[in-house]
Coordinates of C-alpha atoms and ligand atoms in Angstrom, one line a residue:
X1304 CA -65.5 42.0 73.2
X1305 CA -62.5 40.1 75.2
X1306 CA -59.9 41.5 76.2
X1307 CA -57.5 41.2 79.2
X1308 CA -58.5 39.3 82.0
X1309 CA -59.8 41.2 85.1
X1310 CA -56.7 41.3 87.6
X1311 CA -58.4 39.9 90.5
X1312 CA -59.8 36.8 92.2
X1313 CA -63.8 38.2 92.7
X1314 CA -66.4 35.9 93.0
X1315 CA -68.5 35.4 90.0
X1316 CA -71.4 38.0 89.2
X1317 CA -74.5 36.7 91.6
X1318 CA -76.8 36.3 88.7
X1319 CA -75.9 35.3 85.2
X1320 CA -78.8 37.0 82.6
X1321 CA -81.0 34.7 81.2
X1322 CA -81.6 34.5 77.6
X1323 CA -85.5 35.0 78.1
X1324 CA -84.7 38.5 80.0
X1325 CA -85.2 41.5 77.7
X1326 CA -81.8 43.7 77.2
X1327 CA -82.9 46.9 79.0
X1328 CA -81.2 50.9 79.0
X1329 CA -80.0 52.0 81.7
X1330 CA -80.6 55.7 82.5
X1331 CA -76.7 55.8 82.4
X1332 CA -76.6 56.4 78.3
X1333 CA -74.7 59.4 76.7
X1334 CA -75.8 59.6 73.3
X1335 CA -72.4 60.6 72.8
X1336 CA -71.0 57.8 74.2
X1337 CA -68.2 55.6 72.7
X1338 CA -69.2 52.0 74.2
X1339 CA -72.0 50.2 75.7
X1340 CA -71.1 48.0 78.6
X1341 CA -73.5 45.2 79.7
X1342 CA -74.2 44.2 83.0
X1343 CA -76.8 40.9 83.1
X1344 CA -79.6 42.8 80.9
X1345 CA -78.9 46.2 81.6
X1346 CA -76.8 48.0 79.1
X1347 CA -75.3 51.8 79.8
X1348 CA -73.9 53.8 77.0
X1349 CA -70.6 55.7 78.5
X1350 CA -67.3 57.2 77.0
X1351 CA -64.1 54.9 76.1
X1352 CA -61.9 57.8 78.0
X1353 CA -63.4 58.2 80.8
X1354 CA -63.4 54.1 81.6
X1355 CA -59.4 54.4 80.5
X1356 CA -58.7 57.5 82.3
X1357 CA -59.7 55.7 85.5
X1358 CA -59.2 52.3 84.8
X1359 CA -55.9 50.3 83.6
X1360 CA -58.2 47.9 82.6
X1361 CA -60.1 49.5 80.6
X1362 CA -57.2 51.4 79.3
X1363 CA -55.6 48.1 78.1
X1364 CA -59.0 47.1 76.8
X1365 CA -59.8 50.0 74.8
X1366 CA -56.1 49.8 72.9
X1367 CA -56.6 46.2 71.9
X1368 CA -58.0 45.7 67.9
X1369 CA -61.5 44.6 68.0
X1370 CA -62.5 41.5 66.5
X1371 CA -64.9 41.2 63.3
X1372 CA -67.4 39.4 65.0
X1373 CA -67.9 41.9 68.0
X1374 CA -71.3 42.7 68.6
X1375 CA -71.7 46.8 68.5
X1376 CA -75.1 49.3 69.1
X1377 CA -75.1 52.1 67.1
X1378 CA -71.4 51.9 66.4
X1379 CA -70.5 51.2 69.7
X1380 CA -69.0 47.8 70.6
X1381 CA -70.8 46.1 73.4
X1382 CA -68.5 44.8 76.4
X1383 CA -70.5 41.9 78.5
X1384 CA -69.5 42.4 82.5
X1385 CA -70.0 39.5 84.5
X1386 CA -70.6 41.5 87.4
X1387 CA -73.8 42.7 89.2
X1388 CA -75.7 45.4 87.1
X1389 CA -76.5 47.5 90.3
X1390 CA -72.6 47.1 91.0
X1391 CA -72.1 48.4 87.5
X1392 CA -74.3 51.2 87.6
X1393 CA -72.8 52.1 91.3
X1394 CA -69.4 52.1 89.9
X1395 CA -69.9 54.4 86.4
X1396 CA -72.2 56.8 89.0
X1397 CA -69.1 57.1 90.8
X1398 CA -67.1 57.7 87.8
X1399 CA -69.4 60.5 85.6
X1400 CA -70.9 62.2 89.4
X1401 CA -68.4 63.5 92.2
X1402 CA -70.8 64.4 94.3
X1403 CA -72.2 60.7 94.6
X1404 CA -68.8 59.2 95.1
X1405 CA -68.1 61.8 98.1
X1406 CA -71.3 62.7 99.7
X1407 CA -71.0 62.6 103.6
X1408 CA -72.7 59.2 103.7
X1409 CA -72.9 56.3 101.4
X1410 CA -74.6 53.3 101.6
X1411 CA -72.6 49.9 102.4
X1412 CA -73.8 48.4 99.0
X1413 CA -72.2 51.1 97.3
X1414 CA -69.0 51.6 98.9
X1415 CA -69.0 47.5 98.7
X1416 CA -69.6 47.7 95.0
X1417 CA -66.9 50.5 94.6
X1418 CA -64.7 48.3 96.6
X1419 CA -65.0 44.8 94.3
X1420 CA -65.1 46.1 91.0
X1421 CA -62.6 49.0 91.8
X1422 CA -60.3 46.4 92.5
X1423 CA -61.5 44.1 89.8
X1424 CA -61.0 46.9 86.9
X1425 CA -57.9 48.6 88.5
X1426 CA -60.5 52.1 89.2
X1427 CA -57.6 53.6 91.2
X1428 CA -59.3 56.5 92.5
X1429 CA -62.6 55.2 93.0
X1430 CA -61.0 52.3 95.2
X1431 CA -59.3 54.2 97.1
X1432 CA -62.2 56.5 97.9
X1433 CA -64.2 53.9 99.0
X1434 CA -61.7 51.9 100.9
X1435 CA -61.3 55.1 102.8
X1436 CA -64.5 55.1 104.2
X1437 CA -63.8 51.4 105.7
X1438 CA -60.5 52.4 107.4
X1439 CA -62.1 55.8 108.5
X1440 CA -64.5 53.5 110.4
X1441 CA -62.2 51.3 111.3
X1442 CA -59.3 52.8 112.2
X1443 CA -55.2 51.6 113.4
X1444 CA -54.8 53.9 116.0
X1445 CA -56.6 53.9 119.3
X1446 CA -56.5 58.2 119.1
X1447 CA -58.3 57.7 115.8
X1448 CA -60.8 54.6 117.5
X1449 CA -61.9 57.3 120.5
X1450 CA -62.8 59.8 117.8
X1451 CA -65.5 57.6 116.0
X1452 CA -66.9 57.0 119.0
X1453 CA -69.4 58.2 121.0
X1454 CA -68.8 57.6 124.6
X1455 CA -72.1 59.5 125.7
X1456 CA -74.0 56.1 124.3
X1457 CA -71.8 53.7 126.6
X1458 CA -71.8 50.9 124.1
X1459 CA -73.3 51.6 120.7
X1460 CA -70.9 52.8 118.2
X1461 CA -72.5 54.5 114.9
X1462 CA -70.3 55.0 111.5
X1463 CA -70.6 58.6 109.9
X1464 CA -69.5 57.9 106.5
X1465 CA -71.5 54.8 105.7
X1466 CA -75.1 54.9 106.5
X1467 CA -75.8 52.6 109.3
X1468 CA -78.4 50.1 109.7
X1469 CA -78.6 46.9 112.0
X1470 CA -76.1 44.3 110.7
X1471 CA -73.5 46.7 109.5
X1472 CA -70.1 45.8 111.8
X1473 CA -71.0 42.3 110.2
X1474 CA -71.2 43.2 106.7
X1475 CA -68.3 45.7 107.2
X1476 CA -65.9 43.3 108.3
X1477 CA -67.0 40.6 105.7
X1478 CA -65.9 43.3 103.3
X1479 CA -62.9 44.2 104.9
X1480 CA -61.7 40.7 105.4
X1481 CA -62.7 39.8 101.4
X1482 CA -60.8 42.6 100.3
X1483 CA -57.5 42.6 102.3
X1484 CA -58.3 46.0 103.8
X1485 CA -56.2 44.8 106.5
X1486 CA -55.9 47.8 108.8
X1487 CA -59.4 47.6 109.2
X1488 CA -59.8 44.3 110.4
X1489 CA -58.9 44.8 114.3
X1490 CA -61.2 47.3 115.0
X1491 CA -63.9 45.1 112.7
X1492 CA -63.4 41.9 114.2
X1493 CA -63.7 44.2 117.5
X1494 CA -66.8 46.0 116.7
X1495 CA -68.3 42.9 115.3
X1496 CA -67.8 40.6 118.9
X1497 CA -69.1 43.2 120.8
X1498 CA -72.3 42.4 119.0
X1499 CA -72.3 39.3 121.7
X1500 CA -72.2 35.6 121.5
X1501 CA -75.5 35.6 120.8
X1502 CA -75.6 37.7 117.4
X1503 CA -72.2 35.9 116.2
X1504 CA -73.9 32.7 116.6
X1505 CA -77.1 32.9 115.3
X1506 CA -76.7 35.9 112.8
X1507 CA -78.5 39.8 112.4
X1508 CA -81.2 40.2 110.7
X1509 CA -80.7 43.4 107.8
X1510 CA -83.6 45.4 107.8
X1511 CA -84.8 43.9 104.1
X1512 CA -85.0 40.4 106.3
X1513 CA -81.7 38.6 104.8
X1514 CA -79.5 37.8 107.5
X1515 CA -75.9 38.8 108.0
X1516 CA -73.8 36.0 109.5
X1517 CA -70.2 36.0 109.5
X1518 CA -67.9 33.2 107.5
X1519 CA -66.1 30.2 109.7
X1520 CA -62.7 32.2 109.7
X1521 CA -64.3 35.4 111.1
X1522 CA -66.6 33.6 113.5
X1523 CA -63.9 31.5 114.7
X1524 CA -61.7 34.6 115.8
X1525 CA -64.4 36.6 117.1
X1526 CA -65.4 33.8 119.1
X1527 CA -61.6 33.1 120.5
X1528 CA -60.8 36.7 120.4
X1529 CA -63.5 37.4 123.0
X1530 CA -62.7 34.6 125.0
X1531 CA -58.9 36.1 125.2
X1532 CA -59.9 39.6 125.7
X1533 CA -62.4 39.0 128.9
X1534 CA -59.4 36.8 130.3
X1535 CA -56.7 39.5 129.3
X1536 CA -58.4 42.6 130.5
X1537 CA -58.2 42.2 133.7
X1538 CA -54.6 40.9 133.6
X1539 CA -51.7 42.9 134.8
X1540 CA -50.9 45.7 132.9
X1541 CA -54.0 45.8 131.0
X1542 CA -57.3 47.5 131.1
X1543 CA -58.2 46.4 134.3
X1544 CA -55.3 44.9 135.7
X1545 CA -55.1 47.3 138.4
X1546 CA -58.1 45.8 140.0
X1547 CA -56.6 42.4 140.8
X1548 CA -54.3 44.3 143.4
X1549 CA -54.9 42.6 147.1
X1550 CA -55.4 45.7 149.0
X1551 CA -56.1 49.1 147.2
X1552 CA -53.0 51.0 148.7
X1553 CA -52.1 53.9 146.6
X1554 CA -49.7 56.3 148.5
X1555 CA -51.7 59.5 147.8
X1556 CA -55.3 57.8 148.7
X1557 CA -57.4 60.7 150.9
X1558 CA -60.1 58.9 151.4
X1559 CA -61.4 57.2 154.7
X1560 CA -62.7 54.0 156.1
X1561 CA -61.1 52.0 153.1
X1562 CA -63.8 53.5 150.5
X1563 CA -61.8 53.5 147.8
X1564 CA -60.7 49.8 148.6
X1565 CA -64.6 49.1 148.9
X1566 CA -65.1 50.4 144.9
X1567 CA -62.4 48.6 143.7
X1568 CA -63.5 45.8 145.4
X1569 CA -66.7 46.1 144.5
X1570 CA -65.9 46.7 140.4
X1571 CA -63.4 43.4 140.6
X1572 CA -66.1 41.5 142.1
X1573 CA -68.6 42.9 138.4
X1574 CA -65.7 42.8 136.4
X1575 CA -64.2 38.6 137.8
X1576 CA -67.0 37.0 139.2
X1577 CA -70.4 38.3 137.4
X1578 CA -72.4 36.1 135.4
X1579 CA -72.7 36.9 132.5
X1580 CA -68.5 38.9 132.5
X1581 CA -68.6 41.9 130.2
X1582 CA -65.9 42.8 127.5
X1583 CA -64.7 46.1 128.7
X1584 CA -60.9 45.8 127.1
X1585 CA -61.2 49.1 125.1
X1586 CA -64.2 50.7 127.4
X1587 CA -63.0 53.8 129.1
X1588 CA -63.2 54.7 133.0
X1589 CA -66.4 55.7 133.8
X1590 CA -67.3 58.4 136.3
X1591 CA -70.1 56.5 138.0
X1592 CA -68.1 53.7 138.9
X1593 CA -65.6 55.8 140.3
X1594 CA -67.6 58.8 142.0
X1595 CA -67.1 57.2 145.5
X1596 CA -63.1 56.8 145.2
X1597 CA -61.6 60.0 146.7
X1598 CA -60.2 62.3 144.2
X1599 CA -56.5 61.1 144.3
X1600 CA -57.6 57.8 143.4
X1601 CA -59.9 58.5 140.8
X1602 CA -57.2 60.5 139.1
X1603 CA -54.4 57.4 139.4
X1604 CA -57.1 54.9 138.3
X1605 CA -57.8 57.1 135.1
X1606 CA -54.4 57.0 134.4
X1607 CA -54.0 53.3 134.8
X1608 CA -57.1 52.6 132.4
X1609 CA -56.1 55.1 129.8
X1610 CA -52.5 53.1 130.2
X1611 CA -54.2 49.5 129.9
X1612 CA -56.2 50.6 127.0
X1613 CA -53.0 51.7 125.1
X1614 CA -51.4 48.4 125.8
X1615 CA -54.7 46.4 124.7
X1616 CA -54.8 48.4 121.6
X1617 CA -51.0 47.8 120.8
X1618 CA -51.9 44.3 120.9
X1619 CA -55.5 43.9 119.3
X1620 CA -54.4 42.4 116.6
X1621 CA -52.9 39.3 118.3
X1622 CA -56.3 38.0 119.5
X1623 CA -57.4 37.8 116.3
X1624 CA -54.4 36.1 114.7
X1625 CA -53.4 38.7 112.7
X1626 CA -49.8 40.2 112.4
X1627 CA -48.7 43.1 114.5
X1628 CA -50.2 46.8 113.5
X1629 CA -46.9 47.4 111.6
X1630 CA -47.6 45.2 109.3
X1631 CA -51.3 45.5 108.4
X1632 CA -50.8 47.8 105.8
X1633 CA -53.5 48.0 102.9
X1634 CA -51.8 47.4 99.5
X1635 CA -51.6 50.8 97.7
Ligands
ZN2470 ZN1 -58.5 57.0 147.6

């Protein structure tokens, strides 16, 4: 059957069936069902509403007269996909089962699938579900960035609503970027560079031994945005601007025999002149750095990162040449 064309710019399906592969049922077939849509070899009998109830794609589809030549099964017509069969099968799990499309965790194939053909068929609700997950992860607002993470493991940072596995800040922001989830991208491309020079240049391997590597565009701003946010964090007003100061002098300092000079000191020295210098931009204060300061200080130096951080989150975006927060709004 042809019909209107799918409203989007997808790639093509990553395998075309070959005539010498046997046509095989899905588990997805209603007896009852009203069409049979075919994914390479795989076919799954569903219902005509239920693809137009949540598709304007299929809606359209289903109201246009069928041709006399249109091949049918068991007086069903047979619509050819061009799109990956697992894709396929995600998406209609999605549609006929709540409880897969909202369980606590989903895979990143899935909600990727959900994602490209949601988008590709106009499945409003299904879309929007999944893109959910990817700006839940990757959040606009620093309040919501703290939240996700957990600052008892220092540096790792693990999602909750897609399962993780080794590669995933790659893969996530490959999707994000692909799919103009826009809000996410900040927090991706940040995520993704704190995976270090290292990983961005050669690639992470996914635990099934492909490798995720990220395309020119991405690597290119993860590679400059680093670059900008180890010079930037420690310039005034930001992060760790404070530490630049000549002579730690705060008024209300308690503490004797220039101690809390000596930490400060002693953290510019890690944070300026160590080899290899550490992205901290978004990190927060750490006690054990600060345990020595006197308790004045350590308060006023809290304050100053937790200030730095809300300015280096205000402008994220920029070191990744992307347009101010305010305007990275997802289309609805
Ligand atoms: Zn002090």
């Amino acid at each position: 059957m042809s019909g209107p064309a799918p409203a989007d710019d997808s790639p093509p399906a990553k395998r075309q069936r070959t005539e010498d592969e046997p046509i095989t049922r899905s588990e997805i077939w209603y007896q009852d069902g009203s069409v049979v849509l075919q994914a390479q070899n795989i076919q799954f009998r569903v219902h005509w509403s239920i693809l137009s109830q949540n598709s304007a794609f299929f809606s359209q589809l289903m109201g246009l007269p069928q041709p006399p030549d249109q091949p049918t099964m068991d007086n069903c017509p047979i619509v050819e996909l061009q799109d990956d069969a697992t894709d396929a099968e995600y998406l209609l799990k999605a549609l006929y089962n709540l409880k897969f499309l909202y369980q606590p965790m989903l895979p990143l194939p899935v909600v990727s699938a959900l994602i490209r053909l949601g988008r590709k068929y106009d499945f409003r609700d299904v879309l929007e579900a999944a893109v959910e997950r990817i700006t839940f992860e990757n959040p606009a607002t620093l309040k919501e960035y703290d939240a996700r993470r957990n600052w008892e493991e220092k540096t790792t940072y693990t999602p909750t609503r897609i399962d993780p596995y080794r590669a995933f800040e790659f893969d996530i922001l490959t999707l994000a970027r692909e799919n103009d989830i826009v809000s996410a991208l900040p927090a991706a491309y940040y995520r993704a560079l704190n995976r270090g020079l290292d990983s961005l240049l050669d690639g992470i391997p996914r635990d099934d031994g492909t490798l995720a590597s990220l395309a020119s565009i991405d690597l290119r701003r993860c590679i400059r945005g680093r670059e900008q946010l180890m010079k930037a964090q420690t310039e005034p007003g930001n992060t760790w601007g404070w530490l630049e100061s000549e002579l730690w002098d705060y008024d209300e300092c308690t503490g004797t025999s220039g101690q809390c000079d000596f930490v400060r000191h002693a953290l510019f020295l890690d944070m300026k002149v160590k080899d290899p210098i550490k992205l901290r931009a978004l990190n927060r204060c750490s006690e054990g750095y600060f345990k020595s300061m006197c308790n004045p200080c350590r308060l006023y130096v809290n304050e100053l990162v937790a200030e730095g951080r809300k300015k280096m989150w205000e402008d994220l975006p920029s070191f990744f040449d992307l347009p101010p927060w305010s305007e990275l709004k997802n289309d609805p």
